[in-house]
CSV table of C-alpha atoms in Angstrom, one decimal:
chain,number,residue,atom,x,y,z
P,209,UNK,CA,123.0,186.7,-48.4
P,210,UNK,CA,124.9,190.0,-49.0
P,211,UNK,CA,122.9,190.9,-52.1
P,212,UNK,CA,119.6,190.2,-50.3
P,213,UNK,CA,120.7,192.3,-47.3
P,214,UNK,CA,121.3,195.1,-49.8
P,215,UNK,CA,117.8,194.8,-51.3
P,216,UNK,CA,118.5,192.8,-54.4
P,217,UNK,CA,117.3,189.4,-55.5
P,218,UNK,CA,120.3,187.4,-56.6
P,219,UNK,CA,120.1,184.6,-59.2
P,220,UNK,CA,123.1,182.4,-58.6
P,221,UNK,CA,124.9,180.1,-61.1
P,222,UNK,CA,127.6,177.9,-59.6
P,223,UNK,CA,130.6,177.1,-61.7
P,224,UNK,CA,132.3,174.7,-59.2
P,225,UNK,CA,131.7,173.0,-55.9
P,226,UNK,CA,134.3,173.3,-53.2
P,227,UNK,CA,134.9,170.9,-50.3
P,228,UNK,CA,136.1,173.4,-47.6
P,229,UNK,CA,135.9,174.6,-44.1
P,230,UNK,CA,137.3,177.7,-42.3
P,231,UNK,CA,140.8,176.2,-42.5
P,232,UNK,CA,140.8,176.1,-46.3
P,233,UNK,CA,139.8,174.1,-49.3
P,234,UNK,CA,140.2,170.3,-49.4
P,235,UNK,CA,138.8,169.5,-52.9
P,236,UNK,CA,137.3,171.2,-55.9
P,237,UNK,CA,134.9,169.8,-58.5
P,238,UNK,CA,134.3,172.1,-61.5
P,239,UNK,CA,130.7,171.8,-62.9
P,240,UNK,CA,130.3,171.0,-66.5
P,241,UNK,CA,130.3,174.0,-68.9
P,242,UNK,CA,127.0,172.7,-70.4
P,243,UNK,CA,125.4,172.7,-67.0
P,244,UNK,CA,126.6,176.3,-66.2
P,245,UNK,CA,125.4,177.5,-69.6
P,246,UNK,CA,121.9,175.9,-69.2
P,247,UNK,CA,121.4,177.3,-65.8
P,248,UNK,CA,122.5,180.8,-66.7
P,249,UNK,CA,120.4,181.0,-69.9
P,250,UNK,CA,117.4,179.5,-68.1
P,251,UNK,CA,117.5,182.3,-65.6
P,252,UNK,CA,118.2,185.1,-68.1
P,253,UNK,CA,115.4,184.0,-70.4
P,254,UNK,CA,112.9,183.7,-67.5
P,255,UNK,CA,113.4,186.9,-65.4
P,256,UNK,CA,114.4,190.5,-65.9
P,257,UNK,CA,118.0,190.6,-65.0
P,258,UNK,CA,119.5,194.1,-64.4
P,259,UNK,CA,123.3,193.3,-64.0
P,260,UNK,CA,125.7,190.4,-64.1
P,261,UNK,CA,128.5,189.8,-61.6
P,262,UNK,CA,131.2,187.3,-62.5
P,263,UNK,CA,133.6,186.0,-59.9
P,264,UNK,CA,136.7,183.9,-60.4
P,265,UNK,CA,136.2,180.9,-62.8
P,266,UNK,CA,138.5,178.0,-62.5
P,267,UNK,CA,137.8,176.1,-65.8
P,268,UNK,CA,138.8,177.3,-69.2
P,269,UNK,CA,135.8,176.0,-71.2
P,270,UNK,CA,133.4,177.4,-68.5
P,271,UNK,CA,135.1,180.8,-68.8
P,272,UNK,CA,134.7,180.8,-72.5
P,273,UNK,CA,131.0,179.9,-72.1
P,274,UNK,CA,130.5,182.7,-69.6
P,275,UNK,CA,132.2,185.2,-71.9
P,276,UNK,CA,129.8,184.2,-74.7
P,277,UNK,CA,126.8,184.6,-72.4
P,278,UNK,CA,128.0,188.1,-71.4
P,279,UNK,CA,128.4,188.9,-75.1
P,280,UNK,CA,124.9,187.7,-75.8
P,281,UNK,CA,123.6,190.0,-73.0
P,282,UNK,CA,125.9,192.9,-73.7
P,283,UNK,CA,123.2,195.4,-72.8
P,284,UNK,CA,123.5,194.3,-69.1
P,285,UNK,CA,126.3,196.0,-67.0
P,286,UNK,CA,129.0,193.5,-66.1
P,287,UNK,CA,131.1,193.6,-62.9
P,288,UNK,CA,134.1,191.3,-63.1
P,289,UNK,CA,135.6,190.5,-59.7
P,290,UNK,CA,139.1,189.0,-60.1
P,291,UNK,CA,140.7,187.0,-57.4
P,292,UNK,CA,143.5,184.4,-57.3
P,293,UNK,CA,142.4,180.9,-58.3
P,294,UNK,CA,142.8,178.2,-55.7
P,295,UNK,CA,146.0,176.2,-55.8
P,296,UNK,CA,144.6,172.8,-56.6
P,297,UNK,CA,145.7,169.9,-58.9
P,298,UNK,CA,142.3,169.9,-60.6
P,299,UNK,CA,143.1,173.3,-62.0
P,300,UNK,CA,145.5,172.2,-64.7
P,301,UNK,CA,144.7,175.1,-67.1
P,302,UNK,CA,145.0,177.9,-64.6
P,303,UNK,CA,147.4,179.9,-66.8
P,304,UNK,CA,145.2,179.5,-69.8
P,305,UNK,CA,142.1,180.4,-67.8
P,306,UNK,CA,143.7,183.6,-66.6
P,307,UNK,CA,144.9,184.5,-70.1
P,308,UNK,CA,141.4,183.9,-71.4
P,309,UNK,CA,139.9,186.0,-68.6
P,310,UNK,CA,142.1,189.0,-69.6
P,311,UNK,CA,141.3,188.4,-73.3
P,312,UNK,CA,137.6,187.6,-73.2
P,313,UNK,CA,136.0,189.0,-70.1
P,314,UNK,CA,138.0,192.2,-69.3
P,315,UNK,CA,137.0,193.8,-72.6
P,316,UNK,CA,133.3,193.3,-71.8
P,317,UNK,CA,133.4,194.6,-68.2
P,318,UNK,CA,131.9,197.8,-67.1
P,319,UNK,CA,134.0,197.5,-63.9
P,320,UNK,CA,136.9,195.2,-63.2
P,321,UNK,CA,137.6,194.8,-59.5
P,322,UNK,CA,140.9,193.4,-58.5
P,323,UNK,CA,143.4,193.5,-55.5
P,324,UNK,CA,146.6,195.5,-56.2
P,325,UNK,CA,148.8,192.6,-55.0
P,326,UNK,CA,147.2,190.3,-57.6
P,327,UNK,CA,147.8,192.9,-60.4
P,328,UNK,CA,151.4,193.3,-59.3
P,329,UNK,CA,151.9,189.5,-59.3
P,330,UNK,CA,150.4,189.1,-62.7
P,331,UNK,CA,152.6,191.9,-64.1
P,332,UNK,CA,155.7,190.3,-62.5
P,333,UNK,CA,154.7,186.9,-64.0
P,334,UNK,CA,154.4,188.4,-67.5
P,335,UNK,CA,150.6,188.2,-67.9
P,336,UNK,CA,150.6,192.0,-68.4
P,337,UNK,CA,153.2,194.3,-70.0
P,338,UNK,CA,156.1,195.1,-67.7
P,339,UNK,CA,157.7,198.3,-68.8
P,340,UNK,CA,159.0,201.2,-66.8
P,341,UNK,CA,156.1,203.4,-65.8
P,342,UNK,CA,153.4,201.0,-66.8
P,343,UNK,CA,150.4,200.9,-64.5
P,344,UNK,CA,148.6,197.5,-64.6
P,345,UNK,CA,145.3,199.2,-63.8
P,346,UNK,CA,145.6,201.4,-66.9
P,347,UNK,CA,146.5,198.3,-68.8
P,348,UNK,CA,143.1,196.8,-67.8
P,349,UNK,CA,141.5,199.9,-69.3
P,350,UNK,CA,143.5,199.7,-72.5
P,351,UNK,CA,142.4,196.0,-72.6
P,352,UNK,CA,138.8,197.2,-72.9
P,353,UNK,CA,137.4,197.6,-69.4
P,354,UNK,CA,135.5,200.8,-68.9
P,355,UNK,CA,136.6,201.2,-65.3
P,356,UNK,CA,139.1,199.4,-63.0
P,357,UNK,CA,138.8,199.4,-59.2
P,358,UNK,CA,142.1,198.4,-57.6
P,359,UNK,CA,141.8,197.4,-54.0
P,360,UNK,CA,144.4,198.1,-51.3
P,361,UNK,CA,146.7,200.0,-53.6
P,362,UNK,CA,149.7,201.7,-51.9
P,363,UNK,CA,149.4,205.5,-52.3
P,364,UNK,CA,152.3,206.2,-49.9
P,365,UNK,CA,154.1,204.3,-47.2
P,366,UNK,CA,151.7,203.1,-44.6
P,367,UNK,CA,148.6,204.3,-46.5
P,368,UNK,CA,146.6,202.1,-48.8
P,369,UNK,CA,143.5,203.0,-50.8
P,370,UNK,CA,140.9,201.6,-53.1
P,371,UNK,CA,141.5,203.4,-56.4
P,372,UNK,CA,139.0,203.7,-59.2
P,373,UNK,CA,140.5,204.3,-62.6
P,374,UNK,CA,138.3,205.5,-65.5
P,375,UNK,CA,138.3,206.9,-69.0
P,376,UNK,CA,140.2,210.1,-69.8
P,377,UNK,CA,142.5,209.7,-66.8
P,378,UNK,CA,139.6,209.9,-64.4
P,379,UNK,CA,140.6,208.7,-60.9
P,380,UNK,CA,139.0,208.6,-57.4
P,381,UNK,CA,140.2,206.9,-54.2
P,382,UNK,CA,138.9,205.9,-50.8
P,383,UNK,CA,140.9,205.0,-47.8
P,384,UNK,CA,141.3,201.3,-47.3
P,385,UNK,CA,140.8,199.9,-43.8
P,386,UNK,CA,143.9,199.9,-41.7
P,387,UNK,CA,142.9,196.6,-40.3
P,388,UNK,CA,141.5,194.6,-43.3
P,389,UNK,CA,138.5,192.4,-42.9
P,390,UNK,CA,139.5,188.8,-42.2
P,391,UNK,CA,139.1,185.7,-44.4
P,392,UNK,CA,139.4,185.0,-48.1
P,393,UNK,CA,136.3,186.9,-49.1
P,394,UNK,CA,136.9,190.2,-47.4
P,395,UNK,CA,135.9,192.3,-50.4
P,396,UNK,CA,132.8,190.4,-51.5
P,397,UNK,CA,130.4,192.9,-49.7
P,398,UNK,CA,131.9,195.7,-51.8
P,399,UNK,CA,131.5,193.7,-55.0
P,400,UNK,CA,127.9,192.9,-54.2
P,401,UNK,CA,127.1,196.5,-53.4
P,402,UNK,CA,128.6,197.7,-56.7
P,403,UNK,CA,126.6,195.1,-58.5
P,404,UNK,CA,123.4,196.4,-56.8
P,405,UNK,CA,124.3,199.9,-57.9
P,406,UNK,CA,124.8,198.9,-61.5
P,407,UNK,CA,121.5,197.0,-61.4
P,408,UNK,CA,119.8,200.2,-60.2
P,409,UNK,CA,121.1,201.9,-63.3
P,410,UNK,CA,123.8,204.0,-61.6
P,411,UNK,CA,126.9,204.9,-63.6
P,412,UNK,CA,130.0,202.9,-62.7
P,413,UNK,CA,131.6,205.8,-60.8
P,414,UNK,CA,128.4,206.5,-58.8
P,415,UNK,CA,127.8,202.8,-58.2
P,416,UNK,CA,131.3,202.5,-56.7
P,417,UNK,CA,130.9,205.7,-54.6
P,418,UNK,CA,127.6,204.4,-53.2
P,419,UNK,CA,129.0,200.9,-52.6
P,420,UNK,CA,131.9,202.2,-50.5
P,421,UNK,CA,129.4,203.6,-48.0
P,422,UNK,CA,127.2,200.6,-48.0
P,423,UNK,CA,129.9,197.9,-47.8
P,424,UNK,CA,131.9,199.5,-45.0
P,425,UNK,CA,129.6,198.4,-42.1
P,426,UNK,CA,129.1,195.0,-43.7
P,427,UNK,CA,132.9,194.5,-43.9
P,428,UNK,CA,133.5,195.4,-40.3
P,429,UNK,CA,131.3,192.6,-38.8
P,430,UNK,CA,132.8,189.1,-38.5
P,431,UNK,CA,132.9,186.1,-36.3
P,432,UNK,CA,134.9,182.9,-35.9
P,433,UNK,CA,132.8,179.8,-36.2
P,434,UNK,CA,135.6,177.3,-36.5
P,435,UNK,CA,139.3,176.7,-36.0
P,436,UNK,CA,140.4,178.6,-39.1
P,437,UNK,CA,139.6,181.9,-40.8
P,438,UNK,CA,137.2,184.4,-39.3
P,439,UNK,CA,134.3,185.0,-41.7
P,440,UNK,CA,132.1,187.9,-42.5
P,441,UNK,CA,128.7,188.2,-40.8
P,442,UNK,CA,126.7,188.7,-44.0
P,443,UNK,CA,123.6,190.3,-42.5
P,444,UNK,CA,122.7,193.8,-41.6
P,445,UNK,CA,121.5,193.1,-38.1
């Protein structure tokens, strides 16, 4: 819905089915890697795709399959949106899946988008080097990503920003909302807007700059349909 509102035509490939409501997730059923591969390649071979956006993937073999698809279509810009995986018994290979994400998908990404709190957690847990002065965002770049967009990074006490790290020490930042959008998918409008910019042929830095302006009004509109989380109103009107 967000991509459509921004003027793009999304081609969706599901990797898992959630049983959930606004309170949270009750069950999760990963789809077979073969099904994911068939659907993705069917779309890629049928239509002119301009960019690929990959969200969190909860099954190791599926992630490996997606990484191979991205490699086969390396001419397409890739936005990798990293989020914490759900805490669910079905995800028995969560650590291996994260390690594979960092090894197989990050090096192919034009932009990696990740919350600062998640980067800090991964660093503290040993998924990334933990040495004095190490910046985990820079580690993503050294791992092969062209650009890294770190969300809600603390610049100074009481002031957070979305910080874009690029090649040759290039950096830019935008103020993060003092009152973050509610719900577990608060940053999805921004990810969608960046993907649209990449699909339009914009450079990663310009795509992020444009997306910050486009996503702001979308991220400020929400409603509460149930007893749990508020959710974003994913329309422009």
